[in-house]
Amino acid sequence: MTNAVSAALGGFAEVVIGASMERREGDAYAFNEPLLEGTLFNLEGNGSGDFVVAMMFLQPGRHAGSGGDVATILKEEETQHPGLKTHITDLMGSGDDIIPILADRFSECLASAAAASAGSI
């Protein structure tokens, strides 16, 4: 997805990186790397400059939203690295644009379930 986002931004962003909030132990969970915590500091420039954090969450919760893990981590990173400034987008699910996509996915699932049921008779 990071390549698609980078292409859609048309070079507006210098770097697009996907990051996770948490990772379980073991090699089977390596796909969750990198973690958001520490990622901005490890970028070129040693954690200085402006960064936009795109919130790929549908709803506020433990990670997203006011007082969530993301906001806490970013505040800590900014405190530790005074040259760092983060900007957080609204949550993906905050607008009505997501409704048609969810409705399409629901319809696709129903059609798939109906086809599977018809094939098993």
mmCIF file of C-alpha atoms in Angstrom:
data_model
loop_
_atom_site.group_PDB
_atom_site.id
_atom_site.type_symbol
_atom_site.label_atom_id
_atom_site.label_comp_id
_atom_site.label_asym_id
_atom_site.label_seq_id
_atom_site.Cartn_x
_atom_site.Cartn_y
_atom_site.Cartn_z
ATOM 1 C CA MET A 1 0.000 0.000 0.000
ATOM 2 C CA THR A 2 2.875 2.402 0.656
ATOM 3 C CA ASN A 3 3.867 2.341 -3.024
ATOM 4 C CA ALA A 4 0.299 3.124 -4.096
ATOM 5 C CA VAL A 5 0.052 6.002 -1.622
ATOM 6 C CA SER A 6 3.425 7.344 -2.724
ATOM 7 C CA ALA A 7 2.330 7.216 -6.377
ATOM 8 C CA ALA A 8 -0.986 8.910 -5.563
ATOM 9 C CA LEU A 9 0.854 11.737 -3.808
ATOM 10 C CA GLY A 10 2.855 12.300 -6.979
ATOM 11 C CA GLY A 11 6.144 13.123 -5.299
ATOM 12 C CA PHE A 12 4.548 15.538 -2.828
ATOM 13 C CA ALA A 13 5.909 13.419 0.039
ATOM 14 C CA GLU A 14 9.619 12.650 0.203
ATOM 15 C CA VAL A 15 9.069 9.307 1.935
ATOM 16 C CA VAL A 16 6.031 7.102 2.523
ATOM 17 C CA ILE A 17 6.430 4.405 5.175
ATOM 18 C CA GLY A 18 3.930 1.964 6.614
ATOM 19 C CA ALA A 19 4.220 1.407 10.357
ATOM 20 C CA SER A 20 2.427 -0.746 12.899
ATOM 21 C CA MET A 21 1.472 -0.056 16.468
ATOM 22 C CA GLU A 22 2.523 -3.341 18.039
ATOM 23 C CA ARG A 23 4.271 -6.601 17.262
ATOM 24 C CA ARG A 24 4.134 -10.022 18.821
ATOM 25 C CA GLU A 25 7.313 -11.961 19.477
ATOM 26 C CA GLY A 26 8.600 -14.346 16.834
ATOM 27 C CA ASP A 27 9.589 -14.335 13.191
ATOM 28 C CA ALA A 28 6.017 -15.063 12.100
ATOM 29 C CA TYR A 29 5.101 -11.495 13.129
ATOM 30 C CA ALA A 30 7.977 -9.714 11.391
ATOM 31 C CA PHE A 31 5.464 -8.330 8.867
ATOM 32 C CA ASN A 32 4.448 -5.806 11.551
ATOM 33 C CA GLU A 33 7.793 -4.017 11.295
ATOM 34 C CA PRO A 34 8.574 -1.208 11.500
ATOM 35 C CA LEU A 35 6.761 0.004 14.578
ATOM 36 C CA LEU A 36 5.656 3.632 14.672
ATOM 37 C CA GLU A 37 7.584 4.211 17.890
ATOM 38 C CA GLY A 38 11.101 5.216 16.875
ATOM 39 C CA THR A 39 10.419 5.179 13.126
ATOM 40 C CA LEU A 40 10.423 8.945 12.651
ATOM 41 C CA PHE A 41 13.706 9.352 14.500
ATOM 42 C CA ASN A 42 15.325 6.649 12.376
ATOM 43 C CA LEU A 43 14.519 8.420 9.110
ATOM 44 C CA GLU A 44 17.057 10.522 7.281
ATOM 45 C CA GLY A 45 17.524 13.748 9.227
ATOM 46 C CA ASN A 46 17.469 11.982 12.603
ATOM 47 C CA GLY A 47 13.939 12.871 13.479
ATOM 48 C CA SER A 48 13.842 16.469 12.381
ATOM 49 C CA GLY A 49 11.381 18.096 10.037
ATOM 50 C CA ASP A 50 7.672 17.859 9.408
ATOM 51 C CA PHE A 51 5.949 14.493 9.137
ATOM 52 C CA VAL A 52 2.362 13.673 8.259
ATOM 53 C CA VAL A 53 0.962 10.578 9.953
ATOM 54 C CA ALA A 54 -1.951 9.207 7.927
ATOM 55 C CA MET A 55 -4.413 7.499 10.228
ATOM 56 C CA MET A 56 -5.491 4.248 8.571
ATOM 57 C CA PHE A 57 -8.141 3.553 11.198
ATOM 58 C CA LEU A 58 -11.904 3.474 10.741
ATOM 59 C CA GLN A 59 -12.825 4.553 14.265
ATOM 60 C CA PRO A 60 -11.184 6.021 17.345
ATOM 61 C CA GLY A 61 -10.004 3.510 19.894
ATOM 62 C CA ARG A 62 -6.953 2.367 21.801
ATOM 63 C CA HIS A 63 -4.560 3.366 19.026
ATOM 64 C CA ALA A 64 -6.402 6.114 17.170
ATOM 65 C CA GLY A 65 -8.168 9.252 18.259
ATOM 66 C CA SER A 66 -7.688 11.705 21.068
ATOM 67 C CA GLY A 67 -5.492 10.215 23.788
ATOM 68 C CA GLY A 68 -4.761 7.084 21.754
ATOM 69 C CA ASP A 69 -1.390 5.356 21.455
ATOM 70 C CA VAL A 70 -0.529 7.150 18.205
ATOM 71 C CA ALA A 71 -1.003 10.622 19.716
ATOM 72 C CA THR A 72 0.946 9.599 22.820
ATOM 73 C CA ILE A 73 3.851 8.156 20.824
ATOM 74 C CA LEU A 74 4.050 11.194 18.555
ATOM 75 C CA LYS A 75 3.987 13.588 21.512
ATOM 76 C CA GLU A 76 6.823 11.630 23.167
ATOM 77 C CA GLU A 77 8.840 11.628 19.913
ATOM 78 C CA GLU A 78 8.395 15.405 19.556
ATOM 79 C CA THR A 79 9.476 15.921 23.183
ATOM 80 C CA GLN A 80 12.602 13.784 22.714
ATOM 81 C CA HIS A 81 13.443 15.348 19.327
ATOM 82 C CA PRO A 82 12.685 19.091 19.358
ATOM 83 C CA GLY A 83 13.267 19.410 15.588
ATOM 84 C CA LEU A 84 10.442 16.959 14.883
ATOM 85 C CA LYS A 85 6.937 18.195 14.100
ATOM 86 C CA THR A 86 4.133 15.724 13.383
ATOM 87 C CA HIS A 87 0.785 16.371 11.750
ATOM 88 C CA ILE A 88 -1.998 13.791 12.074
ATOM 89 C CA THR A 89 -4.692 13.261 9.442
ATOM 90 C CA ASP A 90 -8.296 12.547 10.338
ATOM 91 C CA LEU A 91 -9.172 8.876 10.699
ATOM 92 C CA MET A 92 -9.945 7.068 7.461
ATOM 93 C CA GLY A 93 -13.475 6.410 8.669
ATOM 94 C CA SER A 94 -14.159 9.995 9.728
ATOM 95 C CA GLY A 95 -15.836 10.984 6.463
ATOM 96 C CA ASP A 96 -18.716 9.617 4.451
ATOM 97 C CA ASP A 97 -16.399 8.542 1.601
ATOM 98 C CA ILE A 98 -15.816 5.192 3.299
ATOM 99 C CA ILE A 99 -19.528 4.228 3.340
ATOM 100 C CA PRO A 100 -19.780 3.231 -0.363
ATOM 101 C CA ILE A 101 -16.580 1.192 -0.052
ATOM 102 C CA LEU A 102 -17.911 -0.676 2.986
ATOM 103 C CA ALA A 103 -21.244 -1.233 1.216
ATOM 104 C CA ASP A 104 -19.413 -2.637 -1.837
ATOM 105 C CA ARG A 105 -17.376 -5.010 0.342
ATOM 106 C CA PHE A 106 -20.546 -6.142 2.117
ATOM 107 C CA SER A 107 -22.276 -6.803 -1.225
ATOM 108 C CA GLU A 108 -19.246 -8.720 -2.506
ATOM 109 C CA CYS A 109 -19.273 -10.869 0.625
ATOM 110 C CA LEU A 110 -22.991 -11.602 0.278
ATOM 111 C CA ALA A 111 -22.569 -12.521 -3.392
ATOM 112 C CA SER A 112 -19.656 -14.806 -2.552
ATOM 113 C CA ALA A 113 -21.614 -16.472 0.253
ATOM 114 C CA ALA A 114 -24.637 -16.940 -2.029
ATOM 115 C CA ALA A 115 -22.462 -18.479 -4.745
ATOM 116 C CA ALA A 116 -20.818 -20.815 -2.230
ATOM 117 C CA SER A 117 -24.223 -21.874 -0.884
ATOM 118 C CA ALA A 118 -25.592 -22.493 -4.381
ATOM 119 C CA GLY A 119 -22.576 -24.624 -5.238
ATOM 120 C CA SER A 120 -22.994 -26.848 -2.192
ATOM 121 C CA ILE A 121 -26.576 -27.870 -2.920
#
